[in-house]
């Protein structure tokens, strides 16, 4: 069977027309309230301290949205698939009874170890994030990017793995003007950590953008040579740039 070819005019995040879906979603969101945060997490910071926050489990989120969605002819599906680099992708799709839809695709962050139990925990973790993102629901307290910064998060139940994202070097990097970095001996992890450090330490959003722009060609090569590390890097950079934009 020949692989399917996606026509360039097809948008993978939405159907051609979404007017009826938008109207239905507006009505549904007016009735959706924040789900109860029924699970606690303890965070162990790299500095040695601890603190906790709470979040709503997947089943609690579904219980909260079920009525408002179905009353307005809406429901969702979450389907796993493999992309061309053999990375698991979670496709979360909000469907309307008219056939209209919107969707988001998110890579499953999983290191391939730990067996089916860890895979299931990672999948539940990503299902929760994808669904709440698609519906605009706040289902947890802000962890102040501790997961993205590499601080250890201990979930009391279940023990879901933290996202596998790049960590910046322990020693702060002196900030030169935005420039092209190099990859020594194929060490993509070192490249990613260095780039994150410089982007995070940039004086403003514009300088941070220039660091990414100068190194975009290397990042494109990284996507092919080390797709998992590229996913981790882009996830971390997105968080850092969001923080920069909010300053």
Coordinates of C-alpha atoms in Angstrom, one line a residue:
X1 CA 0.0 0.0 0.0
X2 CA 1.4 3.4 -1.0
X3 CA 1.6 6.0 1.8
X4 CA -1.1 8.6 1.8
X5 CA -0.2 12.1 0.6
X6 CA -1.6 15.1 2.3
X7 CA -2.8 17.8 -0.1
X8 CA -1.1 21.1 0.7
X9 CA -4.4 22.9 1.1
X10 CA -5.7 20.6 3.8
X11 CA -5.4 21.9 7.4
X12 CA -4.7 19.1 9.8
X13 CA -6.1 21.1 12.8
X14 CA -9.6 21.7 11.5
X15 CA -12.3 20.8 9.0
X16 CA -12.9 23.2 6.1
X17 CA -15.9 24.8 7.8
X18 CA -16.2 25.0 11.6
X19 CA -19.0 27.6 12.0
X20 CA -21.5 25.2 13.5
X21 CA -18.8 23.6 15.8
X22 CA -17.7 27.0 17.1
X23 CA -21.3 27.9 17.9
X24 CA -21.8 24.6 19.8
X25 CA -18.5 24.9 21.6
X26 CA -19.3 28.5 22.7
X27 CA -22.5 27.2 24.3
X28 CA -20.8 24.2 25.9
X29 CA -17.9 26.2 27.3
X30 CA -20.4 28.5 29.0
X31 CA -21.5 25.5 31.1
X32 CA -18.0 23.9 31.7
X33 CA -16.5 24.8 35.0
X34 CA -13.0 24.0 36.2
X35 CA -12.9 20.3 37.3
X36 CA -12.0 19.5 40.9
X37 CA -8.3 19.1 41.4
X38 CA -8.4 15.7 43.1
X39 CA -4.8 14.6 42.9
X40 CA -1.7 16.0 44.7
X41 CA 1.9 16.1 43.4
X42 CA 5.0 16.8 45.4
X43 CA 7.8 18.6 43.6
X44 CA 11.5 18.2 44.6
X45 CA 13.4 21.2 43.2
X46 CA 17.0 20.9 42.1
X47 CA 17.9 23.4 44.9
X48 CA 16.8 20.8 47.4
X49 CA 13.4 22.3 48.4
X50 CA 9.9 20.9 47.9
X51 CA 6.4 22.1 47.3
X52 CA 3.1 20.7 46.1
X53 CA 0.3 21.4 43.7
X54 CA -2.9 19.7 42.7
X55 CA -4.5 18.7 39.4
X56 CA -7.6 17.0 38.0
X57 CA -7.3 13.4 36.8
X58 CA -8.5 12.4 33.3
X59 CA -11.6 10.7 34.6
X60 CA -12.6 13.8 36.6
X61 CA -12.1 16.0 33.5
X62 CA -14.3 13.8 31.3
X63 CA -17.0 13.7 34.0
X64 CA -17.0 17.5 34.0
X65 CA -17.2 18.0 30.3
X66 CA -19.5 15.1 29.3
X67 CA -22.8 16.8 29.8
X68 CA -22.0 20.3 28.3
X69 CA -20.4 18.7 25.2
X70 CA -23.1 16.0 24.4
X71 CA -25.9 18.5 25.0
X72 CA -24.5 20.6 22.2
X73 CA -23.7 17.7 19.8
X74 CA -20.0 17.6 20.6
X75 CA -17.6 14.8 21.6
X76 CA -14.0 14.0 21.3
X77 CA -11.7 11.1 20.2
X78 CA -8.0 10.5 21.1
X79 CA -6.2 8.2 18.6
X80 CA -2.5 7.1 18.7
X81 CA -0.5 6.9 15.5
X82 CA 3.2 6.7 14.5
X83 CA 4.8 9.4 12.4
X84 CA 7.6 8.9 9.8
X85 CA 10.2 9.0 12.6
X86 CA 8.4 6.3 14.6
X87 CA 7.4 8.8 17.3
X88 CA 4.0 8.1 18.8
X89 CA 1.6 11.0 18.1
X90 CA -1.7 11.5 20.1
X91 CA -4.4 13.0 17.8
X92 CA -7.1 14.6 19.9
X93 CA -10.2 15.6 17.9
X94 CA -13.3 17.5 18.9
X95 CA -16.2 16.4 16.7
X96 CA -19.6 18.0 16.0
X97 CA -22.7 16.2 14.9
X98 CA -22.5 18.1 11.6
X99 CA -19.2 16.4 10.8
X100 CA -17.1 19.5 11.5
X101 CA -14.0 19.1 13.7
X102 CA -10.9 20.7 15.2
X103 CA -7.9 18.8 16.3
X104 CA -4.4 19.0 17.9
X105 CA -1.5 16.5 17.5
X106 CA 1.0 16.1 20.3
X107 CA 4.1 13.8 20.5
X108 CA 4.1 11.2 23.3
X109 CA 7.1 11.9 25.5
X110 CA 8.3 8.4 26.4
X111 CA 11.8 7.0 26.6
X112 CA 10.9 3.4 25.6
X113 CA 11.7 1.9 28.9
X114 CA 9.4 0.8 31.8
X115 CA 7.1 -1.4 29.8
X116 CA 3.4 -1.0 29.3
X117 CA 2.7 0.5 32.7
X118 CA 5.0 3.5 32.0
X119 CA 3.7 3.8 28.5
X120 CA 0.1 3.9 29.8
X121 CA 1.0 6.5 32.4
X122 CA 2.7 8.7 29.8
X123 CA -0.4 8.3 27.5
X124 CA -2.8 9.3 30.3
X125 CA -0.6 12.3 31.1
X126 CA -0.6 13.5 27.4
X127 CA -4.4 12.7 27.0
X128 CA -5.1 15.0 29.9
X129 CA -2.9 17.9 28.6
X130 CA -4.2 17.6 25.0
X131 CA -7.9 17.5 26.0
X132 CA -7.7 20.4 28.4
X133 CA -5.7 22.4 25.9
X134 CA -8.2 21.8 23.1
X135 CA -11.2 22.8 25.3
X136 CA -9.5 25.7 27.1
X137 CA -9.8 24.1 30.5
X138 CA -7.6 24.9 33.5
X139 CA -7.3 21.5 35.2
X140 CA -4.3 22.1 37.4
X141 CA -2.3 24.6 39.3
X142 CA 0.6 26.2 37.5
X143 CA 3.8 24.3 38.4
X144 CA 6.0 27.3 37.4
X145 CA 7.7 25.3 34.7
X146 CA 9.3 22.9 37.2
X147 CA 8.7 19.9 35.0
X148 CA 10.3 21.7 32.0
X149 CA 13.2 22.8 34.2
X150 CA 14.0 19.2 35.3
X151 CA 12.8 19.4 38.9
X152 CA 11.5 16.0 40.1
X153 CA 7.7 15.7 40.4
X154 CA 6.3 12.8 42.5
X155 CA 2.7 12.0 41.7
X156 CA 1.2 10.1 44.6
X157 CA -1.0 8.0 42.3
X158 CA -0.5 7.1 39.5
X159 CA 3.3 7.6 39.3
X160 CA 3.3 9.2 35.8
X161 CA 6.8 10.1 34.3
X162 CA 7.7 13.7 34.1
X163 CA 8.1 15.2 30.6
X164 CA 11.5 14.3 29.1
X165 CA 12.7 17.8 28.1
X166 CA 16.1 19.4 27.8
X167 CA 17.7 20.8 31.0
X168 CA 19.9 23.9 30.9
X169 CA 23.5 23.5 32.2
X170 CA 24.0 24.0 36.0
X171 CA 26.5 26.7 35.4
X172 CA 25.0 29.9 33.8
X173 CA 26.3 30.8 30.4
X174 CA 27.8 34.2 29.7
X175 CA 25.5 35.9 27.2
X176 CA 27.2 36.8 23.9
X177 CA 25.3 38.4 21.0
X178 CA 23.0 35.9 19.2
X179 CA 25.1 33.7 17.0
X180 CA 25.4 30.3 15.3
X181 CA 26.2 27.4 17.6
X182 CA 28.0 24.3 16.7
X183 CA 27.3 20.6 17.2
X184 CA 30.5 18.8 18.4
X185 CA 30.8 15.1 17.6
X186 CA 27.0 14.7 17.1
X187 CA 26.2 15.8 20.7
X188 CA 22.7 17.1 20.1
X189 CA 21.9 17.1 23.8
X190 CA 24.8 19.6 24.5
X191 CA 23.6 21.8 21.6
X192 CA 20.1 21.8 23.0
X193 CA 21.1 22.6 26.5
X194 CA 23.4 25.5 25.3
X195 CA 20.7 27.0 23.1
X196 CA 18.1 26.9 25.9
X197 CA 20.6 28.5 28.2
X198 CA 21.3 31.4 25.8
X199 CA 17.6 31.9 24.9
X200 CA 16.5 31.9 28.5
X201 CA 19.3 34.3 29.5
X202 CA 18.6 36.7 26.6
X203 CA 17.9 40.3 27.6
X204 CA 14.5 40.4 25.8
X205 CA 12.1 38.6 23.5
X206 CA 13.8 39.9 20.4
X207 CA 17.2 38.6 21.3
X208 CA 15.7 35.3 22.3
X209 CA 14.1 35.1 18.8
X210 CA 17.4 35.8 17.1
X211 CA 19.1 33.0 19.0
X212 CA 16.5 30.6 17.6
X213 CA 16.6 32.1 14.1
X214 CA 20.4 31.9 13.9
X215 CA 20.3 28.2 14.8
X216 CA 17.1 27.2 12.9
X217 CA 19.1 25.4 10.2
X218 CA 20.9 23.3 12.8
X219 CA 17.5 22.6 14.5
X220 CA 16.1 21.4 11.2
X221 CA 19.0 18.9 10.9
X222 CA 18.5 17.8 14.4
X223 CA 14.8 17.0 13.7
X224 CA 16.0 14.3 11.2
X225 CA 19.2 13.2 13.1
X226 CA 17.7 13.1 16.6
X227 CA 13.9 13.5 16.4
X228 CA 13.2 12.8 20.1
X229 CA 15.8 15.4 21.3
X230 CA 14.4 17.8 18.7
X231 CA 10.9 17.3 20.3
X232 CA 12.3 17.9 23.8
X233 CA 14.2 21.0 22.6
X234 CA 11.2 22.6 20.9
X235 CA 9.0 21.8 23.8
X236 CA 11.4 23.6 26.2
X237 CA 11.9 26.5 23.8
X238 CA 8.2 27.1 23.5
X239 CA 7.9 27.3 27.3
X240 CA 10.8 29.7 27.5
X241 CA 9.5 31.9 24.8
X242 CA 6.0 32.0 26.4
X243 CA 7.7 33.2 29.6
X244 CA 9.7 35.8 27.7
X245 CA 6.5 37.1 26.0
X246 CA 4.8 37.4 29.4
X247 CA 7.5 39.6 30.9

